[in-house]
Coordinates of C-alpha atoms and ligand atoms in Angstrom, one line a residue:
M1 CA -10.2 27.7 5.5
R2 CA -10.6 25.2 2.7
K3 CA -9.4 21.7 3.6
V4 CA -7.8 19.6 1.0
Y5 CA -6.7 16.0 1.6
F6 CA -4.0 14.8 -0.7
D7 CA -2.7 12.0 1.5
H8 CA -4.8 9.0 0.4
N9 CA -1.7 6.6 0.4
A10 CA -1.5 7.2 4.2
T11 CA -5.2 6.5 4.8
T12 CA -8.6 7.3 3.3
P13 CA -11.9 8.6 4.6
I14 CA -14.6 6.0 5.4
R15 CA -17.3 6.2 2.8
P16 CA -20.8 6.9 4.1
E17 CA -22.1 3.7 2.5
V18 CA -19.5 1.7 4.3
Q19 CA -20.2 3.5 7.6
A20 CA -23.9 2.7 7.2
V21 CA -23.4 -1.1 6.9
M22 CA -21.1 -1.3 9.9
A23 CA -23.2 0.7 12.3
P24 CA -25.6 -2.2 13.4
F25 CA -22.5 -4.2 14.4
L26 CA -21.5 -1.6 16.8
S27 CA -24.9 -1.7 18.5
E28 CA -27.7 -4.3 18.3
K29 CA -25.8 -6.9 16.2
F30 CA -23.2 -7.6 18.9
G31 CA -23.0 -11.4 18.8
N32 CA -19.9 -13.6 18.5
P33 CA -20.1 -15.4 15.2
S34 CA -18.8 -18.6 16.9
S35 CA -21.7 -18.7 19.3
L36 CA -24.5 -21.2 18.7
H37 CA -27.4 -19.1 20.0
W38 CA -29.5 -16.5 18.2
A39 CA -27.0 -13.6 18.8
G40 CA -24.2 -15.6 17.1
R41 CA -26.3 -17.0 14.4
E42 CA -27.5 -13.5 13.5
V43 CA -24.1 -12.3 12.6
R44 CA -22.3 -15.4 11.2
A45 CA -23.6 -15.1 7.7
F46 CA -22.3 -11.6 7.4
V47 CA -18.7 -12.7 7.8
E48 CA -19.1 -15.1 4.9
E49 CA -20.9 -12.5 2.7
A50 CA -18.0 -10.1 3.3
R51 CA -15.5 -12.9 2.5
E52 CA -17.2 -13.5 -0.8
K53 CA -17.0 -9.8 -1.6
A54 CA -13.3 -9.7 -0.7
A55 CA -12.6 -12.7 -2.8
K56 CA -14.4 -11.2 -5.8
L57 CA -12.2 -8.1 -5.7
I58 CA -9.1 -10.2 -6.5
N59 CA -10.8 -13.1 -8.3
A60 CA -10.0 -15.6 -5.5
D61 CA -12.0 -18.4 -3.9
P62 CA -13.7 -17.2 -0.6
S63 CA -11.9 -20.1 1.2
E64 CA -8.6 -18.4 0.3
I65 CA -9.4 -15.2 2.2
I66 CA -8.2 -14.7 5.8
F67 CA -9.4 -11.5 7.6
T68 CA -6.7 -9.6 9.4
S69 CA -6.4 -6.4 11.3
C70 CA -4.3 -4.4 8.8
G71 CA -1.7 -4.5 6.0
S72 CA 1.2 -4.8 8.5
E73 CA -0.4 -7.9 10.0
G74 CA -0.9 -9.4 6.6
D75 CA 2.7 -8.8 5.6
N76 CA 3.9 -10.4 8.8
M77 CA 1.6 -13.3 8.5
A78 CA 2.8 -14.0 4.9
I79 CA 6.5 -13.7 5.6
K80 CA 6.8 -15.2 9.1
G81 CA 4.0 -17.8 8.4
V82 CA 5.5 -19.1 5.2
L83 CA 9.0 -19.2 6.6
M84 CA 7.9 -21.1 9.7
G85 CA 5.9 -23.5 7.6
N86 CA 8.8 -24.3 5.3
L87 CA 11.8 -24.5 7.7
K88 CA 12.8 -27.9 6.1
K89 CA 13.3 -26.2 2.7
G90 CA 15.5 -23.4 3.9
K91 CA 15.8 -20.0 5.5
H92 CA 16.4 -17.6 2.6
V93 CA 14.1 -14.7 1.5
V94 CA 14.4 -12.4 -1.4
T95 CA 12.7 -8.9 -1.2
T96 CA 13.5 -5.4 -2.3
I97 CA 15.2 -2.5 -0.7
V98 CA 12.1 -0.2 -1.2
E99 CA 9.5 -2.3 0.6
H100 CA 7.2 -0.7 3.2
P101 CA 8.5 -1.1 6.7
A102 CA 5.8 -3.8 7.3
V103 CA 7.9 -6.0 5.0
Y104 CA 11.3 -4.5 5.3
N105 CA 11.5 -4.5 9.1
T106 CA 9.9 -7.9 9.3
C107 CA 12.8 -9.2 7.2
R108 CA 15.3 -7.3 9.3
F109 CA 13.7 -8.9 12.4
L110 CA 14.0 -12.4 10.9
E111 CA 17.7 -11.9 10.3
K112 CA 18.2 -11.9 14.1
F113 CA 16.9 -15.5 14.0
D114 CA 19.3 -16.8 11.4
F115 CA 17.1 -16.2 8.4
E116 CA 19.0 -14.8 5.4
V117 CA 17.5 -12.0 3.3
T118 CA 18.6 -10.6 -0.1
Y119 CA 17.4 -7.0 -0.6
L120 CA 17.3 -6.3 -4.3
P121 CA 18.5 -2.8 -5.3
V122 CA 16.6 -0.4 -7.5
D123 CA 17.6 2.0 -10.3
N124 CA 17.1 5.8 -10.4
Y125 CA 13.5 5.2 -11.3
G126 CA 13.0 3.0 -8.3
M127 CA 12.6 -0.3 -10.4
I128 CA 14.2 -3.6 -9.8
D129 CA 16.1 -5.6 -12.4
L130 CA 14.6 -9.0 -13.0
D131 CA 18.0 -10.5 -13.7
D132 CA 19.1 -9.5 -10.2
L133 CA 16.0 -11.4 -8.9
K134 CA 16.9 -14.5 -10.9
K135 CA 20.5 -14.4 -9.7
A136 CA 19.4 -13.9 -6.1
I137 CA 17.3 -17.2 -6.0
R138 CA 19.1 -20.1 -4.2
K139 CA 18.3 -23.7 -3.4
D140 CA 17.3 -22.7 0.0
T141 CA 15.1 -19.7 -1.0
V142 CA 11.7 -20.2 0.5
L143 CA 9.9 -16.9 -0.3
I144 CA 10.1 -13.9 -2.7
S145 CA 8.2 -10.9 -1.4
V146 CA 7.9 -7.9 -3.8
M147 CA 5.4 -5.1 -3.3
Y148 CA 2.8 -4.5 -6.1
A149 CA 3.2 -0.7 -5.9
N150 CA 5.4 1.5 -3.9
N151 CA 3.6 3.7 -1.3
E152 CA 6.0 6.6 -1.8
T153 CA 6.5 6.9 -5.6
G154 CA 3.5 4.8 -6.8
N155 CA 5.9 2.7 -8.9
I156 CA 4.2 -0.5 -10.1
F157 CA 6.3 -3.6 -10.1
P158 CA 6.1 -6.4 -12.8
I159 CA 4.2 -8.8 -10.6
K160 CA 3.2 -11.2 -13.3
E161 CA 6.8 -11.6 -14.5
I162 CA 8.0 -12.0 -11.0
S163 CA 5.5 -14.7 -10.2
K164 CA 6.6 -16.5 -13.4
I165 CA 10.2 -16.4 -12.2
A166 CA 9.2 -17.6 -8.7
K167 CA 7.1 -20.4 -10.1
E168 CA 9.9 -21.7 -12.4
A169 CA 12.2 -21.7 -9.4
G170 CA 9.6 -23.4 -7.1
V171 CA 9.6 -20.5 -4.7
I172 CA 6.5 -19.1 -3.0
F173 CA 5.7 -15.6 -4.0
H174 CA 4.1 -12.9 -1.8
T175 CA 3.1 -9.5 -2.9
D176 CA 2.1 -6.5 -0.7
A177 CA -0.8 -5.1 -2.6
V178 CA -1.8 -2.6 0.0
Q179 CA -1.4 0.4 -2.3
V180 CA -3.2 -1.1 -5.3
A181 CA -6.2 -3.1 -3.9
G182 CA -9.3 -1.1 -4.7
K183 CA -7.4 1.1 -7.1
I184 CA -6.6 -1.2 -10.0
P185 CA -8.1 -4.6 -11.1
L186 CA -6.5 -7.5 -9.4
D187 CA -6.8 -11.1 -10.5
V188 CA -4.8 -13.6 -8.4
K189 CA -5.5 -16.4 -10.9
E190 CA -4.0 -14.5 -13.7
L191 CA -1.2 -13.1 -11.7
E192 CA -0.4 -16.5 -10.2
V193 CA 0.7 -15.1 -6.9
D194 CA 0.6 -17.3 -3.8
L195 CA -0.1 -14.6 -1.1
L196 CA -1.4 -11.1 -1.5
T197 CA -1.9 -8.5 1.3
V198 CA -4.7 -6.0 1.4
S199 CA -5.6 -3.3 4.0
G200 CA -9.1 -1.8 4.3
H201 CA -8.3 1.7 5.3
K202 CA -6.4 2.4 2.1
F203 CA -9.7 2.2 0.1
N204 CA -12.4 3.8 2.2
A205 CA -13.0 1.0 4.8
P206 CA -12.1 1.8 8.5
K207 CA -8.8 1.2 10.1
G208 CA -8.3 -2.1 11.9
V209 CA -9.3 -4.5 9.2
G210 CA -7.7 -6.1 6.1
F211 CA -7.4 -9.4 4.4
Q212 CA -4.8 -11.8 3.3
Y213 CA -5.1 -14.0 0.2
V214 CA -3.4 -17.4 0.7
R215 CA -3.6 -19.7 -2.3
K216 CA -4.9 -23.2 -1.5
G217 CA -2.1 -25.6 -0.8
I218 CA 0.5 -23.1 0.4
D219 CA 2.2 -24.3 3.6
I220 CA 1.8 -21.5 6.2
L221 CA 1.6 -21.4 9.9
P222 CA -0.5 -18.9 11.8
L223 CA 1.0 -15.7 13.2
I224 CA -1.7 -15.6 15.9
S225 CA -2.5 -19.0 17.4
G226 CA -5.6 -19.6 19.5
G227 CA -9.1 -20.4 18.5
H228 CA -10.2 -22.0 15.2
Q229 CA -11.3 -18.7 13.5
E230 CA -10.2 -18.1 9.9
R231 CA -9.5 -21.8 9.3
G232 CA -7.1 -21.8 12.2
L233 CA -4.8 -19.3 10.4
R234 CA -5.8 -16.2 12.4
A235 CA -7.2 -16.7 15.9
G236 CA -9.3 -14.0 17.6
T237 CA -13.0 -13.1 17.7
E238 CA -13.9 -11.5 14.4
N239 CA -14.0 -7.7 14.1
M240 CA -17.5 -7.9 12.8
A241 CA -18.0 -4.2 12.1
G242 CA -14.7 -3.9 10.3
I243 CA -15.2 -7.1 8.3
V244 CA -18.6 -6.1 7.1
A245 CA -17.3 -2.6 6.3
L246 CA -14.4 -4.1 4.3
G247 CA -16.8 -6.3 2.3
K248 CA -18.8 -3.2 1.4
A249 CA -15.6 -1.3 0.5
C250 CA -14.6 -4.2 -1.8
E251 CA -17.9 -4.2 -3.5
L252 CA -17.9 -0.4 -4.1
A253 CA -14.3 -0.5 -5.3
R254 CA -15.1 -3.2 -7.8
E255 CA -18.1 -1.4 -9.2
E256 CA -16.5 2.0 -9.4
M257 CA -12.8 1.2 -10.1
V258 CA -12.7 2.2 -13.8
V259 CA -14.6 5.5 -13.3
K260 CA -12.6 6.4 -10.2
A261 CA -9.3 5.7 -11.9
E262 CA -10.2 8.0 -14.8
K263 CA -11.4 10.8 -12.5
V264 CA -8.6 10.6 -9.9
G265 CA -6.0 10.0 -12.6
A266 CA -7.1 13.2 -14.5
L267 CA -6.9 15.2 -11.3
R268 CA -3.5 13.9 -10.5
D269 CA -2.2 14.7 -14.0
M270 CA -3.6 18.2 -13.7
L271 CA -2.0 18.7 -10.4
E272 CA 1.4 17.3 -11.6
R273 CA 1.4 19.3 -14.8
G274 CA 0.4 22.5 -13.0
I275 CA 3.2 22.1 -10.4
L276 CA 5.8 21.4 -13.1
E277 CA 4.7 24.4 -15.1
K278 CA 4.3 26.9 -12.2
V279 CA 7.3 25.9 -10.0
P280 CA 10.8 25.8 -11.5
D281 CA 13.4 23.3 -10.3
T282 CA 10.9 20.5 -9.7
V283 CA 11.3 16.8 -10.6
I284 CA 9.0 13.8 -10.6
N285 CA 10.3 10.9 -8.7
G286 CA 9.5 7.3 -9.8
H287 CA 9.0 5.6 -13.1
P288 CA 7.6 7.8 -15.9
E289 CA 5.0 5.3 -17.0
R290 CA 4.7 2.4 -14.5
R291 CA 3.2 4.5 -11.8
L292 CA -0.1 4.5 -9.8
Y293 CA -2.5 7.0 -11.3
N294 CA -3.2 8.7 -8.0
T295 CA 0.3 9.3 -6.7
S296 CA 2.8 12.0 -7.5
N297 CA 6.1 12.3 -5.7
I298 CA 7.7 15.6 -6.5
S299 CA 11.1 17.0 -5.5
F300 CA 11.2 20.8 -5.0
K301 CA 14.9 21.6 -5.1
Y302 CA 16.4 24.0 -2.6
I303 CA 13.8 23.4 0.0
E304 CA 13.3 21.1 3.0
A305 CA 10.1 19.1 2.4
E306 CA 9.1 19.4 6.1
A307 CA 9.0 23.2 5.8
L308 CA 6.7 23.0 2.8
L309 CA 4.5 20.3 4.4
V310 CA 4.0 22.6 7.5
M311 CA 3.1 25.7 5.3
L312 CA 0.7 23.7 3.1
D313 CA -0.9 22.4 6.3
M314 CA -1.3 25.9 7.6
N315 CA -3.3 26.5 4.4
G316 CA -5.4 23.4 4.9
I317 CA -3.6 21.1 2.4
A318 CA -2.6 17.7 3.7
V319 CA 0.4 16.0 2.0
S320 CA 3.2 13.9 3.2
T321 CA 7.0 13.7 2.9
G322 CA 8.2 10.2 2.0
S323 CA 6.2 7.6 3.8
A324 CA 3.6 8.8 6.3
C325 CA 4.5 6.0 8.6
S326 CA 8.0 7.5 9.0
S327 CA 6.9 11.1 9.2
G328 CA 8.2 12.7 12.4
A329 CA 11.6 11.0 11.8
T330 CA 14.0 13.4 10.0
E331 CA 16.0 10.7 8.1
P332 CA 15.6 10.9 4.3
S333 CA 13.2 8.3 2.9
H334 CA 14.8 4.9 2.5
V335 CA 13.0 4.6 -0.9
L336 CA 14.4 7.9 -2.4
T337 CA 17.8 7.1 -0.9
A338 CA 17.8 3.6 -2.6
M339 CA 17.0 5.4 -5.9
N340 CA 20.2 7.3 -5.4
L341 CA 18.6 10.7 -5.8
D342 CA 20.6 13.9 -5.6
P343 CA 20.3 14.9 -1.9
L344 CA 19.0 18.3 -3.2
C345 CA 16.0 16.3 -4.6
S346 CA 15.5 13.8 -1.7
R347 CA 15.4 16.5 0.9
G348 CA 12.6 18.4 -0.9
A349 CA 10.4 15.5 -1.9
I350 CA 6.7 15.7 -1.2
R351 CA 4.1 13.0 -1.9
F352 CA 0.7 14.0 -3.2
S353 CA -1.8 11.1 -3.2
L354 CA -5.3 11.7 -4.5
G355 CA -8.5 9.7 -4.1
Y356 CA -12.2 9.5 -3.3
G357 CA -13.6 13.0 -2.6
N358 CA -11.0 15.1 -4.3
T359 CA -12.2 17.7 -6.9
K360 CA -10.9 20.0 -9.5
E361 CA -11.4 22.8 -7.0
D362 CA -8.9 21.1 -4.7
V363 CA -6.3 20.9 -7.4
D364 CA -6.9 24.6 -8.4
Y365 CA -6.6 25.7 -4.8
C366 CA -3.3 23.8 -4.4
L367 CA -1.9 25.2 -7.6
D368 CA -2.8 28.8 -6.3
V369 CA -1.4 28.3 -2.8
L370 CA 1.8 26.1 -3.5
P371 CA 4.0 28.2 -5.8
P372 CA 4.3 31.3 -3.6
L373 CA 5.0 29.1 -0.6
V374 CA 7.9 27.3 -2.4
E375 CA 9.2 30.7 -3.5
K376 CA 9.1 32.0 0.1
I377 CA 11.0 29.0 1.5
R378 CA 13.6 29.1 -1.3
K379 CA 14.3 32.8 -0.6
M380 CA 15.4 31.7 2.8
S381 CA 17.8 29.1 1.4
P382 CA 21.5 30.0 1.2
F383 CA 21.7 27.6 -1.8
Y384 CA 19.0 29.2 -3.9
K385 CA 20.6 31.8 -6.2
K386 CA 17.7 33.0 -8.4
Ligands
LIG1 N1 2.3 -1.9 2.8 C1 2.2 -0.8 2.2 C2 2.7 -0.7 0.7 C3 1.7 0.4 2.8 O1 1.6 1.5 2.1 C4 1.2 0.3 4.1 C5 0.7 1.5 4.8 O2 1.0 2.6 4.4 C6 1.3 -1.0 4.7 C7 1.8 -2.0 4.1 C8 0.8 -1.1 6.1 O3 -0.6 -1.1 6.2 P1 -1.4 -0.9 7.5 O4 -1.3 0.6 7.8 O5 -2.8 -1.3 7.2 O6 -0.8 -1.7 8.5

């Protein structure tokens, strides 16, 4: 059976070039970069080389890059670290209702410790109103955290405008860029963000490694205390294989970004158009223009998304319902709920996310297989009258 992977927002395959550079660090190059002897010396330079490549991806200074284990760690580090480092200023955070759980649940957790959080609402397209943001800022607001792009809809938020508002108000600004790093050009100097979170496995590096941009001069305390690694901001012996792999993935992403965006974007558009043409009662969720080129969240009315997911899986096609991290839970996606979608739409929402390795044949196969499956499920629905 043909296997088609349309779930790149959940994770991506490791590229062979990335696997090749990490392999020696899983065998002969086993040293601890903090060790003074030959085994340590042999690997130390590779950490700094990877840091330079990570910095280049977002136009930062290498000294502003902290290696982490994943996007969730980065989000926790940014939010908890900045709040703990600025307790004298206040205990208020502004974020959005549609953040990934790595941000959303971190904020919920902090509420148990007397921090106050304002969750900005979104409109039917899943976008925030910048006037709401301005109104939410208080004297004791320490941090604004707004994701760069939403993992479920692909919506891209106006990060430059938000950072301007934050700057004028003297508030630190963090953005979770997990879904955009490696996909679109990022320039922290131009964006003027203070902290930015990246996860390696979303752009063809392995799981278990990511990085955090922390602008010079930002007051932040470490989430993980211990040794002096990562300028004392993230203790723990370095994940050498992961860090080297992440460096390579950053380099490849930078070199190939434009071509990849054109290719993957064309495939996504072809898939989206094909589905809308071939399957009646379908709606695209998210903003019509301000959306990531690889993501398509489509509601198939009169079906349960899980039923379609299972049937697509039986035909070798991997997609997701809502956020992959919450798959298995039957509650409707908090993002689609916040967008106030008709329940007929939110129940039948499927996310297709394309990326490295996808081909026109994958799209053609999906457009052959999908319409009859939707028809079959709808025939079983008491609400479907056609
Ligand atoms: N933030 C966003 C927007 C995500 O999509 C994800 C993962 O899906 C994360 C954070 C968490 O990243 P990780 O899986 O590396 O912890």
